[in-house]
CSV table of C-alpha atoms in Angstrom, one decimal:
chain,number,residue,atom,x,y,z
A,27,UNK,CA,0.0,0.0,0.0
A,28,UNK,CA,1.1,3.5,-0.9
A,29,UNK,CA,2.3,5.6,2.3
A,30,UNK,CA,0.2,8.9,3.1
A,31,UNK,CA,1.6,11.7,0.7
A,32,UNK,CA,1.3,15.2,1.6
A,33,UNK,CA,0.9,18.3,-1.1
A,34,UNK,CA,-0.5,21.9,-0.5
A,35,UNK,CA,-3.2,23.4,-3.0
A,36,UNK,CA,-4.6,26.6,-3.6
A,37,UNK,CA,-8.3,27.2,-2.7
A,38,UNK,CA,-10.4,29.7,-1.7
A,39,UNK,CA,-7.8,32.1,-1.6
A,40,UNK,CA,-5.4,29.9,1.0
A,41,UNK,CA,-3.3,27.4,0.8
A,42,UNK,CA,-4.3,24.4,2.1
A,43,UNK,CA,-2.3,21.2,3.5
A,44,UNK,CA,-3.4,17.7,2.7
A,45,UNK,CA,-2.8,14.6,3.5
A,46,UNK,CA,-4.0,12.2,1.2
A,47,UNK,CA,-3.6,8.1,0.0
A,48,UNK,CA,-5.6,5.4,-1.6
A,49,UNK,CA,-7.3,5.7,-5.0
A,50,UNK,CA,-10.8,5.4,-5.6
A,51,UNK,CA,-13.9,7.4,-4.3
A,52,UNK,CA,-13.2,10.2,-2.7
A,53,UNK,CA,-13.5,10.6,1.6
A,54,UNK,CA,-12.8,13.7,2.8
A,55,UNK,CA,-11.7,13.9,6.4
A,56,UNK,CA,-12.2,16.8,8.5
A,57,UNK,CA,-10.8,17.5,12.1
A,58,UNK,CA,-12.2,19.4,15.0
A,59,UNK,CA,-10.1,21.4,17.6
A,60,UNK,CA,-7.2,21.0,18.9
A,61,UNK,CA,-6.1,18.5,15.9
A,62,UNK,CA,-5.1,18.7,12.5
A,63,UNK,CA,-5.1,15.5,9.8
A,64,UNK,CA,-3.2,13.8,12.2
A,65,UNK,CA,-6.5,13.1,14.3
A,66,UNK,CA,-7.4,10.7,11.2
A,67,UNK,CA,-4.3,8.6,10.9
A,68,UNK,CA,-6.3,5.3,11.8
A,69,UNK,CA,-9.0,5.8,9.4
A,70,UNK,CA,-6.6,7.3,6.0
A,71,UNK,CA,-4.9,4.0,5.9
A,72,UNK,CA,-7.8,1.9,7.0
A,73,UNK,CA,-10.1,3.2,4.3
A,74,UNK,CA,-7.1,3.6,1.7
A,75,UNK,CA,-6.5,0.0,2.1
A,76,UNK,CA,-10.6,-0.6,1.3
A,77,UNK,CA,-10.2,1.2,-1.9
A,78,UNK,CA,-10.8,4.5,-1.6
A,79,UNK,CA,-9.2,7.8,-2.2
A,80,UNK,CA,-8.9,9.8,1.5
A,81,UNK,CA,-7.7,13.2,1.2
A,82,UNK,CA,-7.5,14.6,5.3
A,83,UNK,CA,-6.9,18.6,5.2
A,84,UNK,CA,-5.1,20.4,7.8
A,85,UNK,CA,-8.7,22.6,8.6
A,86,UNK,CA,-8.1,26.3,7.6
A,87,UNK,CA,-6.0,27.9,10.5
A,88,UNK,CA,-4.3,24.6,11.4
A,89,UNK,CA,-1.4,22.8,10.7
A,90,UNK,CA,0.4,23.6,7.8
A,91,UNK,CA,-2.4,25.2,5.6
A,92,UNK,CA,-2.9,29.2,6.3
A,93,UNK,CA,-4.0,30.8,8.9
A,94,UNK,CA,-5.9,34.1,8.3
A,95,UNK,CA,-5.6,36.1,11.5
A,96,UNK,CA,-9.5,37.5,11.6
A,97,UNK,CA,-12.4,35.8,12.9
A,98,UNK,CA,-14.1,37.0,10.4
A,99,UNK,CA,-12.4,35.0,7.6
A,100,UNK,CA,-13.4,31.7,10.3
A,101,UNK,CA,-16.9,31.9,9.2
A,102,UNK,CA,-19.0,28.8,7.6
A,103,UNK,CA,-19.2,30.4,4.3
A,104,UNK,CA,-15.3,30.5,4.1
A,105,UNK,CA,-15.0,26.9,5.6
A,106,UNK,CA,-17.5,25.3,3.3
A,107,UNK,CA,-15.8,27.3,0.5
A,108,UNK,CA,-12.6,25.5,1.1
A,109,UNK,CA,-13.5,22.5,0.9
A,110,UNK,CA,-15.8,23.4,-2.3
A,111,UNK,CA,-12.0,25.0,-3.8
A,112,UNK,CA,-10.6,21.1,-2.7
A,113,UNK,CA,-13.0,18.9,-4.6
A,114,UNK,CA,-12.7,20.9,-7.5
A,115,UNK,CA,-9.0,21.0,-7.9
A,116,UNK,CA,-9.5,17.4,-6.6
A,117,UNK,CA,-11.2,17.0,-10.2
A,118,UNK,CA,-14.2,15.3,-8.2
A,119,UNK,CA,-18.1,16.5,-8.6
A,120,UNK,CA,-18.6,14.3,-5.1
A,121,UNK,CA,-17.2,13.0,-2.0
A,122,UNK,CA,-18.4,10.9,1.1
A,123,UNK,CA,-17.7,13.5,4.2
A,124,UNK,CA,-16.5,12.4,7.6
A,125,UNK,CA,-16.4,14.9,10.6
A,126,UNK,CA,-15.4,15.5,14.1
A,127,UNK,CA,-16.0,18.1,16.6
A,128,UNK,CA,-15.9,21.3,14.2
A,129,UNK,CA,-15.2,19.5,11.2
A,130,UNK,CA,-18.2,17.6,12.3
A,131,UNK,CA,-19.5,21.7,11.9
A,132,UNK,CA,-18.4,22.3,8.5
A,133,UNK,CA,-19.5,18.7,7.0
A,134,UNK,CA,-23.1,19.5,8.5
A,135,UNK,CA,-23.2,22.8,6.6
A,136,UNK,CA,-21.1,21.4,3.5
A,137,UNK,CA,-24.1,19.4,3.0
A,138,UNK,CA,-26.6,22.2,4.1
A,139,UNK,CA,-25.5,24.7,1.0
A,140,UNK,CA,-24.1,22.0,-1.3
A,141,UNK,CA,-25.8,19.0,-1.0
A,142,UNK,CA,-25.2,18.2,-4.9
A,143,UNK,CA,-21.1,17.6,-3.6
A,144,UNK,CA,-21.5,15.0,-1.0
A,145,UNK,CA,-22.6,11.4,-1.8
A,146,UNK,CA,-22.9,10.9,2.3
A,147,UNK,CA,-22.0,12.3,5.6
A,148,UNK,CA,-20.9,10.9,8.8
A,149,UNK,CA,-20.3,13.3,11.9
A,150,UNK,CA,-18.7,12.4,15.0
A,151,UNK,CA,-19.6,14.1,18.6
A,152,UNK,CA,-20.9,17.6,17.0
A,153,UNK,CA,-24.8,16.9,15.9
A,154,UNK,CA,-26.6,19.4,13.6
A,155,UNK,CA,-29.2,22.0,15.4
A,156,UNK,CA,-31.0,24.5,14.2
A,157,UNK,CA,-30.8,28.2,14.1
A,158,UNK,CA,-32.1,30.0,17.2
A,159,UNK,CA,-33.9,32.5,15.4
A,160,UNK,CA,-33.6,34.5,18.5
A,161,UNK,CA,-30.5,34.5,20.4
A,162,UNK,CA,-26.5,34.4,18.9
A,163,UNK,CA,-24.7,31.6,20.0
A,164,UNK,CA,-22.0,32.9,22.2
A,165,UNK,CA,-24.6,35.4,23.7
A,166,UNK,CA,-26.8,32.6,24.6
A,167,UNK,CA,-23.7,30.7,25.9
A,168,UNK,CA,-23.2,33.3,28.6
A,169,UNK,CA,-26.5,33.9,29.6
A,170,UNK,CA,-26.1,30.3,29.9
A,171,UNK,CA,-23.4,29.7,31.9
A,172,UNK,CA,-21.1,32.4,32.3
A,173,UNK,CA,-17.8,33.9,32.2
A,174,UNK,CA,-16.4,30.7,33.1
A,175,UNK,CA,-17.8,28.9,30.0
A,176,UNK,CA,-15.0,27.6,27.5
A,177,UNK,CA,-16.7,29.2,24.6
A,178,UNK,CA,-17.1,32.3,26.5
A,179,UNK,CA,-13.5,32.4,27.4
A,180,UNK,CA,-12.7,32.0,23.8
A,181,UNK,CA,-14.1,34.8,22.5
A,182,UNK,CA,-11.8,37.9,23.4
A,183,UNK,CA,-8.6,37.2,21.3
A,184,UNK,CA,-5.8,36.8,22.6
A,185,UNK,CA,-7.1,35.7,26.1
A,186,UNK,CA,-7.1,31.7,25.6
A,187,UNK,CA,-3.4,32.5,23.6
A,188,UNK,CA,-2.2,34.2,27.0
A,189,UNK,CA,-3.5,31.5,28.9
A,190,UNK,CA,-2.2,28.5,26.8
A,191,UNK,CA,1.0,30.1,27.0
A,192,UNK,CA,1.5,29.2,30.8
A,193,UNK,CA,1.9,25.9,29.8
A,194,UNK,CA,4.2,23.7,27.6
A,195,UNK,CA,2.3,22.7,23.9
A,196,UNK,CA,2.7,18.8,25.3
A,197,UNK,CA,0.5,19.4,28.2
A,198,UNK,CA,-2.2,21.7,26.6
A,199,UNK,CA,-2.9,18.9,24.0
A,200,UNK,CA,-2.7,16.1,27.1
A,201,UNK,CA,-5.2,18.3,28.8
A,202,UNK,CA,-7.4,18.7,25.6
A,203,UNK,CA,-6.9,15.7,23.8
A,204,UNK,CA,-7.0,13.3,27.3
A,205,UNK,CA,-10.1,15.1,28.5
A,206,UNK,CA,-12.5,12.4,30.6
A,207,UNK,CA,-15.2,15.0,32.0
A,208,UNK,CA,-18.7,14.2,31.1
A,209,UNK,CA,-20.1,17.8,32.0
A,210,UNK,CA,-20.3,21.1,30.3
A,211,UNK,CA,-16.8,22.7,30.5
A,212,UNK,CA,-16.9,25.7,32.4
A,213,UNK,CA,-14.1,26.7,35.2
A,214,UNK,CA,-15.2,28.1,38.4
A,215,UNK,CA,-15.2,32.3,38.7
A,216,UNK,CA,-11.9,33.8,38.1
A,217,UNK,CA,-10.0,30.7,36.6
A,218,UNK,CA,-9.4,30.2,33.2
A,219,UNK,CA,-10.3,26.8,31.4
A,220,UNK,CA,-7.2,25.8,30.7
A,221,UNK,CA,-5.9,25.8,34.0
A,222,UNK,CA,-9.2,24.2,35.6
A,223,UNK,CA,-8.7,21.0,32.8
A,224,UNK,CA,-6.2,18.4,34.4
A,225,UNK,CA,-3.1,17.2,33.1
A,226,UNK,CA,-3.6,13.2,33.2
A,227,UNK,CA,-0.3,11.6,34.8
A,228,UNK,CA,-0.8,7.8,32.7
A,229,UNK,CA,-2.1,8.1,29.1
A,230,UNK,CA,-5.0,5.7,28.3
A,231,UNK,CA,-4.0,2.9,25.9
A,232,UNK,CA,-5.2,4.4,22.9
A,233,UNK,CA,-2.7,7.2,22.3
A,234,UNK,CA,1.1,7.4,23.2
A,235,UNK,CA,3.4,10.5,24.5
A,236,UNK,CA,4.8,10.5,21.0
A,237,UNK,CA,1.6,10.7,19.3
A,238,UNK,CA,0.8,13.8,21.7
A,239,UNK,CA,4.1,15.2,20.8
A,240,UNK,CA,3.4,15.2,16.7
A,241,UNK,CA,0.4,17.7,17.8
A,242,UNK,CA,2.3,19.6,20.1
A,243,UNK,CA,4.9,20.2,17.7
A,244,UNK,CA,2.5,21.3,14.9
A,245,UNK,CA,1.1,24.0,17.3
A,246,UNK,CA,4.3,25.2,19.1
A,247,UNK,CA,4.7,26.1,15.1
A,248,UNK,CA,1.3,27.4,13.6
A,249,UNK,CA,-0.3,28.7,17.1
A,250,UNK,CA,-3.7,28.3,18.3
A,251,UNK,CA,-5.3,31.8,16.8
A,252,UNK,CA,-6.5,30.2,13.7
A,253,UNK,CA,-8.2,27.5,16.1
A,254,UNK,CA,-9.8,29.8,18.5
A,255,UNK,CA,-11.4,31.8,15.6
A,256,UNK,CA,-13.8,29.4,14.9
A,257,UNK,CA,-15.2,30.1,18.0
A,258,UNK,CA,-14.6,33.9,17.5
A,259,UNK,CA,-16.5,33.8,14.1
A,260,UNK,CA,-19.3,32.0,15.9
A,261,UNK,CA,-21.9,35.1,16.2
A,262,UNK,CA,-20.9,36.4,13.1
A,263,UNK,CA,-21.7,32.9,11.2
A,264,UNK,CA,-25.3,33.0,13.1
A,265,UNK,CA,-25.6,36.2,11.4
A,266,UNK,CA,-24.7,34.7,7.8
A,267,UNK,CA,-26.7,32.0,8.3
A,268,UNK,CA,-30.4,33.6,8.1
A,269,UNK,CA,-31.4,32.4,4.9
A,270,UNK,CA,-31.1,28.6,5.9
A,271,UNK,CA,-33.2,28.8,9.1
A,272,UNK,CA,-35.1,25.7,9.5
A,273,UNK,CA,-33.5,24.3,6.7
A,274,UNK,CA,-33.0,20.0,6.3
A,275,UNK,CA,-29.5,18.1,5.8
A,276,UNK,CA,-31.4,16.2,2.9
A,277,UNK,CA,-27.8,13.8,2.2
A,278,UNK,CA,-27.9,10.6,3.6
A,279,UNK,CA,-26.2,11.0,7.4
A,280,UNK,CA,-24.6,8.6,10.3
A,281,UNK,CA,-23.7,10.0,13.2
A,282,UNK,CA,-21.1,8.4,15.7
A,283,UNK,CA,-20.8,10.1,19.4
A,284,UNK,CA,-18.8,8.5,22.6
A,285,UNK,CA,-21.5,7.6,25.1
A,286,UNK,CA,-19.3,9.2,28.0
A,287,UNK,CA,-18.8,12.2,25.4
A,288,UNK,CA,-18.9,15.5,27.2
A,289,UNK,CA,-21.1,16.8,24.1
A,290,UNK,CA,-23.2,13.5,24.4
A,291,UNK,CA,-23.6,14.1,28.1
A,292,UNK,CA,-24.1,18.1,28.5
A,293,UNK,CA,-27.3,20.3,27.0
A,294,UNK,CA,-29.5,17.1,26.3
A,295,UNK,CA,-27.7,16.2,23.2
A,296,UNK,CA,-28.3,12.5,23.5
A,297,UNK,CA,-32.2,12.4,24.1
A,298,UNK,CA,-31.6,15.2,21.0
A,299,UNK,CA,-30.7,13.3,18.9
A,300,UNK,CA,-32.4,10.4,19.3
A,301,UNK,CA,-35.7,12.1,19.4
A,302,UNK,CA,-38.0,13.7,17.0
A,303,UNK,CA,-36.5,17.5,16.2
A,304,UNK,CA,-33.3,15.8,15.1
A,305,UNK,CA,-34.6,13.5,13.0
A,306,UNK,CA,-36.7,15.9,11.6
A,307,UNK,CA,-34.1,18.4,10.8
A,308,UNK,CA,-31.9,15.2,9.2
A,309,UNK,CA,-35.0,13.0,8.2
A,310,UNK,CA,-32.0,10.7,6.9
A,311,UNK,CA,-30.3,9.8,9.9
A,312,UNK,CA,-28.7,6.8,11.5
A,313,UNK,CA,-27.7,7.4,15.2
A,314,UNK,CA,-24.8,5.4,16.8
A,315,UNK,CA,-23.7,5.2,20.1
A,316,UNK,CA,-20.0,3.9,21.1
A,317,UNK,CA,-18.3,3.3,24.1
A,318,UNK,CA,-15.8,6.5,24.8
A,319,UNK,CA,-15.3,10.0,24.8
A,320,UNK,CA,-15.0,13.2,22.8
A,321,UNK,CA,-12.0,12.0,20.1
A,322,UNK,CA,-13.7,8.6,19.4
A,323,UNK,CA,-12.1,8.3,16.3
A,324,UNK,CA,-8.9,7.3,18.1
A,325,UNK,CA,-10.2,6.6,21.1
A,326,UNK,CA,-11.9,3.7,19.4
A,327,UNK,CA,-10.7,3.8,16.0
A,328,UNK,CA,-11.1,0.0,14.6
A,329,UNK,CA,-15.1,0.2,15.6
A,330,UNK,CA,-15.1,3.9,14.0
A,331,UNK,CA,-13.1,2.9,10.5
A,332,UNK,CA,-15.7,0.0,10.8
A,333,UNK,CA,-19.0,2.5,10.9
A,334,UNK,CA,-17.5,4.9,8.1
A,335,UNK,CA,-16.9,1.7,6.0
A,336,UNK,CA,-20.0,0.2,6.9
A,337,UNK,CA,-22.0,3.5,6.0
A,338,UNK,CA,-19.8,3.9,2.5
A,339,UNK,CA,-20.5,0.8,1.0
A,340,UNK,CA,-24.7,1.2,2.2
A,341,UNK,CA,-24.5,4.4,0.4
A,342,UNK,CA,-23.3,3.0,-2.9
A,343,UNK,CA,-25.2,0.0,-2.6
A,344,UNK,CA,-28.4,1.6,-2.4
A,345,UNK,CA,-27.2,4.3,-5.2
């Protein structure tokens, strides 16, 4: 089998990092935060060596692809047109889309505003809801649950930078990356999240301290700016966003969450989405539950390339 090759392309006005193997249909793999294409290194091989094509960007702001400083170049209409910029240098009219956390995010709205470019999505942790008509995100976050919120805390630049920075990049992605709490993540009054998150002292089986180090080193060079902005652009994409309100993810959809998820656990997301406003938002919807946490796919990353695989071939089957 070919090894995992690595080029940069031009799209969307940025260069963008990929990592990429296999030859067949196209499966685009997108990251959440803190990660970059690395977060996928289970599944590229495991789905190269199926017979596909699996092209894992570095997410605009991470990694090696660019890094716009302004929140406002973070929004949903810049992310999905990345990706739309990637499939067509890719030469491909489709792809089947897999995402985590808040590439979980972009997949979801890939396939809200371009449904005609993805043959199927899976998500992982991050479900789909709809536009509160109402309320902005971040502003409904704090009347939620405060300063001490993480999303909150993300907002002002520069303050989660200043913060990070009091640590080593190691133990910022062990503290991420390791994270174990089923509850919403908000520090008490006057602490910052970062230093209310604990550093684990033995690493659970499914990662090792030189795994952690690849992402450490990755963000030690590209920073965590472009990161935070997705939370930064938040507002401004419920803004943008208007014209879809109440709109249906019409592609065919699995989604994967860890049962001891802190997403699965927090705000009711799991009677979410397996009850009715979920399913009627994405009427084509198959709901999995597995045993783990927030970054299932390496957490538990034979059962996950098994799900994506599984999903794939029902897609073409019943195409």
């Amino acid at each position: 089998m070919s090894e995992v090759n690595h080029q940069s392309i031009k799209t969307n006005g940025i260069w963008m990092h990929i990592a990429e193997q296999g030859a067949g249909p196209l499966v685009l793999l997108l990251h959440g935060f803190p990660e970059t294409w690395y977060s996928w290194r289970h599944q590229i091989t495991f789905l190269a060596n199926h017979g596909y094509h699996v092209v894992a960007p570095d997410m605009r702001g991470y990694g090696d692809s660019d890094s716009p400083p302004s929140p406002s170049s973070y929004t949903m209409i810049h992310l999905v047109g990345d990706l739309i910029g990637l499939l067509d240098h890719l030469g491909e009219q489709q792809a089947f889309v897999v995402g985590h956390d808040w590439g979980a995010n972009v997949g979801w709205h890939l396939s809200l505003l371009r449904p005609d470019r993805v043959k199927g999505l899976v998500t992982l942790s991050a479900p789909y809801f709809n536009r509160s008509p109402s309320s902005k995100v971040a502003e409904f976050f704090r009347t939620m649950f405060g300063d001490g919120f993480y999303i909150c805390q993300f907002q002002e630049p520069g303050r989660a930078e200043r913060a990070f920075a009091r640590y080593d990049y190691l133990t910022v992605m062990k503290k991420f990356l390791l994270l174990t709490k089923t509850d919403a993540l908000f520090a008490p009054p006057g602490m910052e999240i970062i230093d209310y998150l604990e550093t684990p002292s033995v690493l659970p089986k499914w990662i090792t301290e030189e795994e952690l180090q690849v992402y450490a080193d990755k963000f030690q060079e590209s920073g965590f700016t472009g990161p935070l902005n997705y939370y930064r652009a938040m507002d401004l994409n419920w803004e943008l966003m208007a014209p879809w309100q109440g709109s249906k993810i019409t592609v065919p959809t699995k989604f994967i969450a860890g049962d001891k998820d802190l997403n699965s656990e927090s705000f009711g997301t799991r009677e979410y989405v397996t009850g009715d406003v979920f399913k009627e938002l994405v009427p084509n919807v198959e709901v999995v539950f597995l045993d783990g946490h927030h970054f299932i796919q390496q957490e538990k990353a034979e059962e996950v390339s098994d799900e994506i695989l599984f999903f794939i071939r029902k897609i073409t089957k019943d195409q």
